PDB file of C-alpha atoms and ligand atoms in Angstrom:
ATOM      1  CA  MET A  30     150.487 167.679 107.803  1.00 47.00           C
ATOM      2  CA  ALA A  31     150.555 165.494 104.669  1.00 54.00           C
ATOM      3  CA  THR A  32     147.963 162.718 104.464  1.00 64.00           C
ATOM      4  CA  LYS A  33     149.553 159.307 104.902  1.00 71.00           C
ATOM      5  CA  LEU A  34     148.581 155.665 104.863  1.00 75.00           C
ATOM      6  CA  SER A  35     147.519 154.157 108.183  1.00 75.00           C
ATOM      7  CA  ASP A  36     149.108 151.039 109.702  1.00 78.00           C
ATOM      8  CA  ASN A  37     145.750 149.914 111.090  1.00 88.00           C
ATOM      9  CA  HIS A  38     144.101 149.974 107.702  1.00 94.00           C
ATOM     10  CA  ILE A  39     144.158 147.285 105.064  1.00 97.00           C
ATOM     11  CA  LYS A  40     145.433 148.346 101.646  1.00 98.00           C
ATOM     12  CA  LEU A  41     143.687 147.606  98.359  1.00 98.00           C
ATOM     13  CA  ALA A  42     145.361 148.118  94.962  1.00 98.00           C
ATOM     14  CA  ILE A  43     143.164 148.893  91.972  1.00 97.00           C
ATOM     15  CA  GLN A  44     143.854 149.804  88.352  1.00 97.00           C
ATOM     16  CA  LYS A  45     144.766 153.492  88.139  1.00 94.00           C
ATOM     17  CA  ASP A  46     143.411 154.237  84.719  1.00 92.00           C
ATOM     18  CA  GLY A  47     141.987 151.669  82.370  1.00 95.00           C
ATOM     19  CA  ARG A  48     139.259 149.321  81.347  1.00 95.00           C
ATOM     20  CA  LEU A  49     138.451 148.037  84.850  1.00 97.00           C
ATOM     21  CA  THR A  50     138.786 151.355  86.691  1.00 95.00           C
ATOM     22  CA  GLU A  51     135.257 152.719  86.342  1.00 96.00           C
ATOM     23  CA  ASP A  52     133.516 149.455  87.280  1.00 97.00           C
ATOM     24  CA  THR A  53     135.868 149.031  90.238  1.00 97.00           C
ATOM     25  CA  HIS A  54     135.116 152.560  91.487  1.00 96.00           C
ATOM     26  CA  ASN A  55     131.395 151.884  91.065  1.00 96.00           C
ATOM     27  CA  LEU A  56     131.683 148.687  93.095  1.00 97.00           C
ATOM     28  CA  LEU A  57     133.580 150.428  95.909  1.00 97.00           C
ATOM     29  CA  ARG A  58     131.021 153.228  96.029  1.00 96.00           C
ATOM     30  CA  THR A  59     128.069 150.829  95.864  1.00 95.00           C
ATOM     31  CA  VAL A  60     129.376 148.987  98.934  1.00 96.00           C
ATOM     32  CA  GLY A  61     129.237 152.308 100.737  1.00 96.00           C
ATOM     33  CA  LEU A  62     132.888 153.367 100.820  1.00 97.00           C
ATOM     34  CA  HIS A  63     133.527 157.112 100.919  1.00 97.00           C
ATOM     35  CA  PHE A  64     136.821 158.258  99.432  1.00 94.00           C
ATOM     36  CA  GLU A  65     138.183 161.040  97.264  1.00 89.00           C
ATOM     37  CA  SER A  66     139.411 160.024  93.851  1.00 82.00           C
ATOM     38  CA  TYR A  67     140.839 162.017  91.020  1.00 72.00           C
ATOM     39  CA  LYS A  68     143.293 161.219  88.306  1.00 72.00           C
ATOM     40  CA  GLN A  69     146.554 162.441  89.873  1.00 77.00           C
ATOM     41  CA  ARG A  70     146.028 160.640  93.162  1.00 82.00           C
ATOM     42  CA  LEU A  71     148.365 157.804  94.162  1.00 91.00           C
ATOM     43  CA  PHE A  72     146.128 156.667  97.004  1.00 93.00           C
ATOM     44  CA  SER A  73     142.890 157.476  98.833  1.00 94.00           C
ATOM     45  CA  ILE A  74     141.937 156.899 102.442  1.00 94.00           C
ATOM     46  CA  CYS A  75     138.400 155.636 103.017  1.00 96.00           C
ATOM     47  CA  ARG A  76     136.614 157.977 105.415  1.00 95.00           C
ATOM     48  CA  ASN A  77     134.192 155.355 106.729  1.00 96.00           C
ATOM     49  CA  PHE A  78     136.099 152.058 106.499  1.00 97.00           C
ATOM     50  CA  PRO A  79     139.601 151.049 107.701  1.00 97.00           C
ATOM     51  CA  MET A  80     141.065 150.765 104.209  1.00 97.00           C
ATOM     52  CA  ASP A  81     143.389 152.730 101.933  1.00 96.00           C
ATOM     53  CA  ILE A  82     143.106 152.420  98.156  1.00 97.00           C
ATOM     54  CA  LEU A  83     146.250 152.533  96.006  1.00 96.00           C
ATOM     55  CA  TYR A  84     146.024 153.384  92.311  1.00 96.00           C
ATOM     56  CA  VAL A  85     148.576 151.424  90.294  1.00 96.00           C
ATOM     57  CA  ARG A  86     149.184 149.891  86.853  1.00 96.00           C
ATOM     58  CA  ASP A  87     147.155 146.721  86.557  1.00 96.00           C
ATOM     59  CA  ASP A  88     150.138 144.586  85.563  1.00 95.00           C
ATOM     60  CA  ASP A  89     151.811 145.487  88.890  1.00 97.00           C
ATOM     61  CA  ILE A  90     148.861 144.516  91.113  1.00 98.00           C
ATOM     62  CA  ALA A  91     149.644 140.790  91.500  1.00 98.00           C
ATOM     63  CA  GLU A  92     153.256 141.630  92.374  1.00 98.00           C
ATOM     64  CA  TYR A  93     152.244 144.213  95.010  1.00 98.00           C
ATOM     65  CA  VAL A  94     149.830 141.734  96.579  1.00 98.00           C
ATOM     66  CA  ALA A  95     152.365 138.885  96.551  1.00 98.00           C
ATOM     67  CA  GLU A  96     155.021 141.107  98.137  1.00 98.00           C
ATOM     68  CA  GLY A  97     152.657 142.421 100.828  1.00 98.00           C
ATOM     69  CA  VAL A  98     152.892 146.037  99.629  1.00 97.00           C
ATOM     70  CA  VAL A  99     149.081 145.806  99.697  1.00 98.00           C
ATOM     71  CA  ASP A 100     146.771 143.248 101.311  1.00 98.00           C
ATOM     72  CA  LEU A 101     144.239 143.001  98.490  1.00 98.00           C
ATOM     73  CA  GLY A 102     144.043 143.738  94.787  1.00 98.00           C
ATOM     74  CA  ILE A 103     141.299 143.959  92.206  1.00 98.00           C
ATOM     75  CA  VAL A 104     142.595 142.903  88.799  1.00 98.00           C
ATOM     76  CA  GLY A 105     141.782 140.861  85.692  1.00 98.00           C
ATOM     77  CA  ARG A 106     142.327 137.156  86.337  1.00 98.00           C
ATOM     78  CA  ASN A 107     144.316 136.975  83.074  1.00 98.00           C
ATOM     79  CA  LEU A 108     147.051 139.113  84.636  1.00 98.00           C
ATOM     80  CA  VAL A 109     147.153 137.069  87.829  1.00 98.00           C
ATOM     81  CA  VAL A 110     147.616 133.842  85.864  1.00 98.00           C
ATOM     82  CA  GLU A 111     150.246 135.442  83.616  1.00 98.00           C
ATOM     83  CA  SER A 112     152.191 136.821  86.581  1.00 98.00           C
ATOM     84  CA  GLU A 113     152.470 133.388  88.279  1.00 98.00           C
ATOM     85  CA  LYS A 114     152.689 135.264  91.606  1.00 98.00           C
ATOM     86  CA  PRO A 115     151.737 133.377  94.777  1.00 98.00           C
ATOM     87  CA  VAL A 116     148.509 135.189  95.669  1.00 98.00           C
ATOM     88  CA  GLU A 117     145.124 133.931  96.815  1.00 98.00           C
ATOM     89  CA  GLU A 118     142.289 134.245  94.239  1.00 98.00           C
ATOM     90  CA  ILE A 119     139.502 135.225  96.623  1.00 98.00           C
ATOM     91  CA  MET A 120     136.404 136.214  94.700  1.00 97.00           C
ATOM     92  CA  PRO A 121     135.217 136.837  91.122  1.00 97.00           C
ATOM     93  CA  LEU A 122     133.503 140.215  90.746  1.00 97.00           C
ATOM     94  CA  ASN A 123     131.351 139.626  87.665  1.00 94.00           C
ATOM     95  CA  TYR A 124     132.684 142.442  85.460  1.00 96.00           C
ATOM     96  CA  GLY A 125     135.601 142.787  83.037  1.00 97.00           C
ATOM     97  CA  HIS A 126     134.650 139.482  81.413  1.00 97.00           C
ATOM     98  CA  CYS A 127     136.929 138.431  78.580  1.00 97.00           C
ATOM     99  CA  SER A 128     138.746 135.362  77.370  1.00 98.00           C
ATOM    100  CA  LEU A 129     142.201 134.683  76.097  1.00 98.00           C
ATOM    101  CA  LYS A 130     141.781 132.938  72.752  1.00 98.00           C
ATOM    102  CA  VAL A 131     143.905 131.500  69.978  1.00 98.00           C
ATOM    103  CA  ALA A 132     142.984 133.224  66.707  1.00 98.00           C
ATOM    104  CA  VAL A 133     144.175 132.885  63.120  1.00 98.00           C
ATOM    105  CA  PRO A 134     143.445 134.682  59.818  1.00 98.00           C
ATOM    106  CA  ALA A 135     139.981 133.691  58.576  1.00 97.00           C
ATOM    107  CA  ASP A 136     141.403 132.624  55.185  1.00 96.00           C
ATOM    108  CA  SER A 137     144.323 130.596  56.620  1.00 96.00           C
ATOM    109  CA  GLY A 138     142.521 127.257  56.532  1.00 95.00           C
ATOM    110  CA  ILE A 139     143.737 126.629  60.103  1.00 97.00           C
ATOM    111  CA  GLU A 140     141.008 125.160  62.294  1.00 97.00           C
ATOM    112  CA  ARG A 141     142.922 123.363  65.055  1.00 98.00           C
ATOM    113  CA  ILE A 142     145.851 124.480  67.194  1.00 98.00           C
ATOM    114  CA  GLU A 143     147.873 121.423  66.061  1.00 98.00           C
ATOM    115  CA  GLN A 144     148.071 123.065  62.621  1.00 98.00           C
ATOM    116  CA  LEU A 145     150.104 125.878  64.240  1.00 98.00           C
ATOM    117  CA  SER A 146     152.900 123.435  65.037  1.00 98.00           C
ATOM    118  CA  GLY A 147     156.244 124.985  64.025  1.00 97.00           C
ATOM    119  CA  CYS A 148     154.604 128.416  63.506  1.00 98.00           C
ATOM    120  CA  LYS A 149     155.009 131.773  65.224  1.00 98.00           C
ATOM    121  CA  VAL A 150     152.281 132.847  67.638  1.00 98.00           C
ATOM    122  CA  ALA A 151     152.202 136.486  68.828  1.00 98.00           C
ATOM    123  CA  THR A 152     150.828 137.454  72.223  1.00 98.00           C
ATOM    124  CA  SER A 153     151.078 139.829  75.179  1.00 98.00           C
ATOM    125  CA  TYR A 154     150.641 136.787  77.440  1.00 98.00           C
ATOM    126  CA  PRO A 155     153.785 134.707  76.764  1.00 98.00           C
ATOM    127  CA  VAL A 156     153.728 132.727  80.028  1.00 98.00           C
ATOM    128  CA  THR A 157     150.109 131.600  79.692  1.00 98.00           C
ATOM    129  CA  THR A 158     150.501 130.990  75.948  1.00 98.00           C
ATOM    130  CA  THR A 159     153.688 128.944  76.295  1.00 98.00           C
ATOM    131  CA  ARG A 160     152.081 126.805  79.005  1.00 98.00           C
ATOM    132  CA  PHE A 161     148.895 126.314  76.944  1.00 98.00           C
ATOM    133  CA  PHE A 162     150.710 124.993  73.860  1.00 98.00           C
ATOM    134  CA  ALA A 163     153.200 122.945  75.895  1.00 98.00           C
ATOM    135  CA  GLU A 164     150.358 121.199  77.768  1.00 98.00           C
ATOM    136  CA  ARG A 165     148.903 120.233  74.401  1.00 98.00           C
ATOM    137  CA  ASN A 166     152.250 119.156  72.973  1.00 98.00           C
ATOM    138  CA  VAL A 167     152.087 121.688  70.165  1.00 98.00           C
ATOM    139  CA  ASP A 168     155.494 123.167  69.448  1.00 98.00           C
ATOM    140  CA  VAL A 169     155.114 126.872  68.584  1.00 98.00           C
ATOM    141  CA  ASN A 170     157.441 129.866  68.637  1.00 98.00           C
ATOM    142  CA  VAL A 171     155.865 132.390  71.019  1.00 98.00           C
ATOM    143  CA  ILE A 172     156.612 136.024  70.079  1.00 98.00           C
ATOM    144  CA  THR A 173     155.952 138.599  72.830  1.00 98.00           C
ATOM    145  CA  ILE A 174     154.270 141.803  71.631  1.00 97.00           C
ATOM    146  CA  SER A 175     153.165 144.526  74.034  1.00 95.00           C
ATOM    147  CA  GLY A 176     150.151 145.863  72.113  1.00 89.00           C
ATOM    148  CA  SER A 177     148.048 145.558  68.918  1.00 93.00           C
ATOM    149  CA  VAL A 178     148.692 141.828  68.741  1.00 97.00           C
ATOM    150  CA  GLU A 179     145.758 141.432  66.340  1.00 96.00           C
ATOM    151  CA  ILE A 180     147.609 143.113  63.458  1.00 96.00           C
ATOM    152  CA  THR A 181     150.653 140.805  63.599  1.00 97.00           C
ATOM    153  CA  PRO A 182     149.314 138.121  61.196  1.00 97.00           C
ATOM    154  CA  ALA A 183     148.600 140.800  58.541  1.00 96.00           C
ATOM    155  CA  LEU A 184     152.142 142.132  59.009  1.00 96.00           C
ATOM    156  CA  GLY A 185     153.582 138.656  58.491  1.00 95.00           C
ATOM    157  CA  VAL A 186     154.981 138.596  62.027  1.00 95.00           C
ATOM    158  CA  ALA A 187     153.013 135.533  63.148  1.00 97.00           C
ATOM    159  CA  SER A 188     150.658 132.859  61.796  1.00 98.00           C
ATOM    160  CA  GLY A 189     148.363 133.081  64.798  1.00 98.00           C
ATOM    161  CA  ILE A 190     147.801 135.084  67.945  1.00 98.00           C
ATOM    162  CA  VAL A 191     146.711 134.579  71.532  1.00 98.00           C
ATOM    163  CA  ASP A 192     144.794 137.651  72.629  1.00 97.00           C
ATOM    164  CA  LEU A 193     142.042 138.866  74.930  1.00 97.00           C
ATOM    165  CA  VAL A 194     138.604 138.896  73.392  1.00 96.00           C
ATOM    166  CA  SER A 195     135.402 140.230  74.887  1.00 93.00           C
ATOM    167  CA  THR A 196     132.946 141.103  72.094  1.00 92.00           C
ATOM    168  CA  GLY A 197     135.061 139.663  69.261  1.00 93.00           C
ATOM    169  CA  SER A 198     134.795 142.889  67.217  1.00 94.00           C
ATOM    170  CA  SER A 199     138.547 143.424  67.190  1.00 92.00           C
ATOM    171  CA  LEU A 200     139.074 139.925  65.747  1.00 96.00           C
ATOM    172  CA  ARG A 201     136.423 140.506  63.067  1.00 96.00           C
ATOM    173  CA  LEU A 202     137.902 143.885  62.185  1.00 95.00           C
ATOM    174  CA  ASN A 203     141.227 142.194  61.502  1.00 96.00           C
ATOM    175  CA  ASP A 204     139.753 139.195  59.622  1.00 96.00           C
ATOM    176  CA  LEU A 205     140.713 136.785  62.389  1.00 98.00           C
ATOM    177  CA  VAL A 206     138.731 133.848  63.777  1.00 97.00           C
ATOM    178  CA  ALA A 207     139.096 132.237  67.176  1.00 98.00           C
ATOM    179  CA  ILE A 208     139.946 128.525  67.082  1.00 98.00           C
ATOM    180  CA  ASP A 209     140.519 127.728  70.782  1.00 98.00           C
ATOM    181  CA  ASP A 210     140.069 129.080  74.318  1.00 98.00           C
ATOM    182  CA  VAL A 211     143.104 129.505  76.540  1.00 98.00           C
ATOM    183  CA  LEU A 212     141.581 131.116  79.634  1.00 97.00           C
ATOM    184  CA  ASP A 213     138.365 132.764  80.855  1.00 97.00           C
ATOM    185  CA  SER A 214     138.854 135.951  82.799  1.00 98.00           C
ATOM    186  CA  GLN A 215     136.976 138.571  84.760  1.00 98.00           C
ATOM    187  CA  SER A 216     137.827 141.046  87.440  1.00 98.00           C
ATOM    188  CA  ILE A 217     138.726 139.248  90.692  1.00 98.00           C
ATOM    189  CA  VAL A 218     139.811 140.055  94.234  1.00 98.00           C
ATOM    190  CA  ILE A 219     143.222 138.666  95.131  1.00 98.00           C
ATOM    191  CA  GLY A 220     144.783 138.587  98.573  1.00 98.00           C
ATOM    192  CA  ASN A 221     148.185 138.420 100.216  1.00 98.00           C
ATOM    193  CA  ARG A 222     148.528 135.092 102.038  1.00 98.00           C
ATOM    194  CA  ASP A 223     150.039 136.575 105.218  1.00 98.00           C
ATOM    195  CA  SER A 224     147.319 139.230 105.393  1.00 98.00           C
ATOM    196  CA  LEU A 225     144.633 136.559 105.109  1.00 98.00           C
ATOM    197  CA  ALA A 226     146.271 134.670 107.983  1.00 98.00           C
ATOM    198  CA  ASN A 227     146.472 137.806 110.162  1.00 97.00           C
ATOM    199  CA  SER A 228     143.427 137.997 112.459  1.00 96.00           C
ATOM    200  CA  HIS A 229     143.185 141.812 112.522  1.00 95.00           C
ATOM    201  CA  LYS A 230     143.483 142.160 108.741  1.00 97.00           C
ATOM    202  CA  SER A 231     141.384 139.146 107.845  1.00 97.00           C
ATOM    203  CA  ALA A 232     138.494 140.476 109.941  1.00 97.00           C
ATOM    204  CA  ILE A 233     138.505 143.735 107.954  1.00 98.00           C
ATOM    205  CA  ILE A 234     138.932 141.837 104.685  1.00 98.00           C
ATOM    206  CA  GLU A 235     135.933 139.638 105.516  1.00 98.00           C
ATOM    207  CA  ARG A 236     133.785 142.723 106.204  1.00 98.00           C
ATOM    208  CA  LEU A 237     134.701 144.072 102.770  1.00 98.00           C
ATOM    209  CA  LEU A 238     134.091 140.726 101.031  1.00 98.00           C
ATOM    210  CA  THR A 239     130.654 140.430 102.661  1.00 97.00           C
ATOM    211  CA  ARG A 240     129.760 143.783 101.126  1.00 97.00           C
ATOM    212  CA  PHE A 241     131.090 142.709  97.712  1.00 97.00           C
ATOM    213  CA  ARG A 242     129.094 139.469  97.918  1.00 97.00           C
ATOM    214  CA  GLY A 243     125.941 141.474  98.642  1.00 96.00           C
ATOM    215  CA  VAL A 244     126.409 143.519  95.463  1.00 96.00           C
ATOM    216  CA  ILE A 245     127.420 140.608  93.241  1.00 94.00           C
ATOM    217  CA  THR A 246     124.575 138.360  94.371  1.00 93.00           C
ATOM    218  CA  ALA A 247     122.117 141.225  93.879  1.00 94.00           C
ATOM    219  CA  SER A 248     123.347 141.793  90.310  1.00 92.00           C
ATOM    220  CA  GLU A 249     122.326 138.219  89.453  1.00 91.00           C
ATOM    221  CA  TYR A 250     118.720 138.632  90.603  1.00 93.00           C
ATOM    222  CA  LYS A 251     115.661 140.695  89.725  1.00 94.00           C
ATOM    223  CA  TYR A 252     112.995 141.639  92.233  1.00 94.00           C
ATOM    224  CA  VAL A 253     109.567 140.759  90.828  1.00 94.00           C
ATOM    225  CA  MET A 254     106.148 141.852  92.116  1.00 95.00           C
ATOM    226  CA  MET A 255     102.895 140.702  90.536  1.00 95.00           C
ATOM    227  CA  ASN A 256      99.294 139.776  91.091  1.00 96.00           C
ATOM    228  CA  VAL A 257      98.400 136.128  90.531  1.00 94.00           C
ATOM    229  CA  PRO A 258      95.040 134.349  90.473  1.00 95.00           C
ATOM    230  CA  THR A 259      94.589 132.717  93.907  1.00 94.00           C
ATOM    231  CA  SER A 260      93.666 129.457  92.154  1.00 93.00           C
ATOM    232  CA  ALA A 261      97.086 129.322  90.420  1.00 91.00           C
ATOM    233  CA  LEU A 262      99.132 130.356  93.467  1.00 88.00           C
ATOM    234  CA  GLU A 263     100.310 126.910  94.518  1.00 86.00           C
ATOM    235  CA  TYR A 264     101.615 126.007  91.065  1.00 85.00           C
ATOM    236  CA  ILE A 265     103.109 129.464  90.530  1.00 84.00           C
ATOM    237  CA  SER A 266     105.095 129.105  93.758  1.00 81.00           C
ATOM    238  CA  THR A 267     106.710 125.926  92.407  1.00 82.00           C
ATOM    239  CA  ILE A 268     107.901 127.525  89.161  1.00 81.00           C
ATOM    240  CA  MET A 269     109.472 130.460  90.998  1.00 74.00           C
ATOM    241  CA  PRO A 270     112.530 128.998  92.615  1.00 63.00           C
ATOM    242  CA  GLY A 271     113.274 132.194  94.494  1.00 57.00           C
ATOM    243  CA  LEU A 272     115.712 132.262  97.355  1.00 54.00           C
ATOM    244  CA  LYS A 273     113.122 131.066  99.775  1.00 67.00           C
ATOM    245  CA  SER A 274     109.415 130.759  99.217  1.00 77.00           C
ATOM    246  CA  PRO A 275     107.921 133.916  97.690  1.00 87.00           C
ATOM    247  CA  THR A 276     106.177 136.499  99.869  1.00 90.00           C
ATOM    248  CA  VAL A 277     102.412 136.199  99.327  1.00 92.00           C
ATOM    249  CA  LEU A 278     100.058 138.981 100.418  1.00 95.00           C
ATOM    250  CA  PRO A 279      96.273 139.192 100.128  1.00 95.00           C
ATOM    251  CA  THR A 280      94.788 141.889  97.894  1.00 95.00           C
ATOM    252  CA  ALA A 281      91.386 143.632  98.137  1.00 95.00           C
ATOM    253  CA  ASP A 282      90.052 140.960  95.765  1.00 95.00           C
ATOM    254  CA  VAL A 283      90.090 137.380  97.209  1.00 95.00           C
ATOM    255  CA  GLU A 284      90.528 135.991  93.695  1.00 95.00           C
ATOM    256  CA  TRP A 285      93.974 137.634  93.476  1.00 96.00           C
ATOM    257  CA  MET A 286      97.110 137.490  95.581  1.00 95.00           C
ATOM    258  CA  ALA A 287     100.165 139.754  95.448  1.00 96.00           C
ATOM    259  CA  VAL A 288     103.443 137.853  95.119  1.00 93.00           C
ATOM    260  CA  HIS A 289     106.945 139.266  95.675  1.00 93.00           C
ATOM    261  CA  THR A 290     110.113 137.303  94.966  1.00 91.00           C
ATOM    262  CA  ALA A 291     113.655 137.447  93.617  1.00 91.00           C
ATOM    263  CA  ILE A 292     114.360 135.519  90.404  1.00 92.00           C
ATOM    264  CA  HIS A 293     117.819 134.566  89.160  1.00 91.00           C
ATOM    265  CA  GLU A 294     118.800 136.087  85.800  1.00 91.00           C
ATOM    266  CA  ASP A 295     119.487 132.644  84.290  1.00 91.00           C
ATOM    267  CA  MET A 296     115.814 131.674  84.511  1.00 90.00           C
ATOM    268  CA  PHE A 297     114.239 135.121  84.509  1.00 91.00           C
ATOM    269  CA  TRP A 298     112.664 135.221  81.032  1.00 94.00           C
ATOM    270  CA  ASP A 299     111.469 131.592  81.110  1.00 92.00           C
ATOM    271  CA  VAL A 300     109.754 132.189  84.446  1.00 91.00           C
ATOM    272  CA  ILE A 301     108.172 135.482  83.326  1.00 92.00           C
ATOM    273  CA  GLU A 302     106.777 133.856  80.175  1.00 93.00           C
ATOM    274  CA  GLU A 303     105.301 130.988  82.193  1.00 91.00           C
ATOM    275  CA  LEU A 304     103.856 133.380  84.789  1.00 91.00           C
ATOM    276  CA  LYS A 305     102.042 135.278  82.055  1.00 93.00           C
ATOM    277  CA  THR A 306     100.669 132.049  80.627  1.00 93.00           C
ATOM    278  CA  LEU A 307      99.364 131.173  84.103  1.00 91.00           C
ATOM    279  CA  GLY A 308      97.524 134.476  84.362  1.00 93.00           C
ATOM    280  CA  ALA A 309      99.904 136.650  86.391  1.00 94.00           C
ATOM    281  CA  GLN A 310      99.162 140.348  85.888  1.00 95.00           C
ATOM    282  CA  GLY A 311     100.804 143.664  86.670  1.00 95.00           C
ATOM    283  CA  ILE A 312     104.281 142.144  86.732  1.00 95.00           C
ATOM    284  CA  LEU A 313     106.744 144.766  88.010  1.00 96.00           C
ATOM    285  CA  VAL A 314     110.469 144.104  87.844  1.00 96.00           C
ATOM    286  CA  SER A 315     113.244 146.047  89.503  1.00 96.00           C
ATOM    287  CA  SER A 316     116.949 145.576  89.969  1.00 95.00           C
ATOM    288  CA  ILE A 317     118.363 144.960  93.420  1.00 94.00           C
ATOM    289  CA  GLU A 318     121.359 146.950  94.634  1.00 93.00           C
ATOM    290  CA  LYS A 319     122.431 144.706  97.501  1.00 93.00           C
ATOM    291  CA  MET A 320     121.260 141.310  98.619  1.00 92.00           C
ATOM    292  CA  PHE A 321     122.404 139.200 101.583  1.00 89.00           C
ATOM    293  CA  VAL A 322     121.219 135.598 101.598  1.00 81.00           C
TER     294      VAL A 322
HETATM  295  P1  LIG B   8     143.449 147.977  80.054  1.00 97.66           P
HETATM  296  O1  LIG B   8     144.891 147.730  80.350  1.00 97.66           O
HETATM  297  O2  LIG B   8     142.928 149.231  80.661  1.00 97.66           O
HETATM  298  O3  LIG B   8     143.061 147.790  78.604  1.00 97.66           O
HETATM  299  O4  LIG B   8     142.639 146.827  80.865  1.00 97.66           O
HETATM  300  C1  LIG B   8     142.940 145.532  80.515  1.00 97.66           C
HETATM  301  C2  LIG B   8     142.211 144.574  81.391  1.00 97.66           C
HETATM  302  O5  LIG B   8     140.811 144.645  81.145  1.00 97.66           O
HETATM  303  C3  LIG B   8     142.647 143.171  81.014  1.00 97.66           C
HETATM  304  O6  LIG B   8     143.730 142.740  81.798  1.00 97.66           O
HETATM  305  C4  LIG B   8     141.408 142.343  81.179  1.00 97.66           C
HETATM  306  O7  LIG B   8     141.345 141.801  82.483  1.00 97.66           O
HETATM  307  C5  LIG B   8     140.253 143.333  81.011  1.00 97.66           C
HETATM  308  N1  LIG B   8     139.574 143.198  79.719  1.00 97.66           N
HETATM  309  C6  LIG B   8     138.270 142.954  79.549  1.00 97.66           C
HETATM  310  N2  LIG B   8     137.950 142.878  78.245  1.00 97.66           N
HETATM  311  C7  LIG B   8     139.086 143.074  77.554  1.00 97.66           C
HETATM  312  C8  LIG B   8     139.417 143.122  76.159  1.00 97.66           C
HETATM  313  N3  LIG B   8     138.524 142.929  75.200  1.00 97.66           N
HETATM  314  N4  LIG B   8     140.689 143.397  75.806  1.00 97.66           N
HETATM  315  C9  LIG B   8     141.608 143.635  76.763  1.00 97.66           C
HETATM  316  N5  LIG B   8     141.360 143.588  78.076  1.00 97.66           N
HETATM  317  C10 LIG B   8     140.119 143.306  78.487  1.00 97.66           C
END
């Protein structure tokens, strides 16, 4: 009998083959889902969770979610905004970071978007681009290009572009400079509104989101173990704004205590430097796979 999708399962659409695919697979595996995946597959059934995974083109994901073909999607926020589909943006996933920027040739002398007034602007994101310039009362002629937007100024097709940038190397390679930000994007979970209002489906969705949260929160923290002079313990506890107070354990030497805590990445290096100044020794750092707070 051919394998088929189950009515009792929720359905999740992910990018079939592209920039977000590997990180999305890694996330699904890290949250403990077991499923077969190989290139030709259209869908997979999770063996240990009531969910089926559909592999689709990423520019179709918002549409499938809005129409209820699937309950959830994982997709770049840029595509959700561009699609203007009525879906719920549920959760950012902290990968696939990029931003949609206005860029112009480095030697154009253009520094502000107002200077593009009356000019052609090429983009693969015409809806978002048109709205951006209209909101700023800058009248441009938006030209829709499906790929390699960054070469259009050199070809004389447009005076400026609106394109996705992550490292900026593609802009540099084409002698372009960014002059404004249109939109920040990353991979996000989107949901169908009816599915989120359905008690059976929303309970499964919430179980999945709890797992995602555990992985995302963990990726923002480092687990730190160290020995600190007992005399400095009180002060050291105050500079380590862990989740709760750090775990403090006695060591064989009363002059030293062992301290374990989780430190957020934003303050990690500052805290480590201060800990060393205060005499902390044997500082061990490890990443955390999952964390539930
Ligand atoms: P792909 O169609 O496989 O190139 O994947 C494109 C998606 O990856 C976009 O919709 C963005 O959400 C994301 N992304 C992240 N960084 C970039 C980038 N520098 N250029 C294009 N897409 C990016």
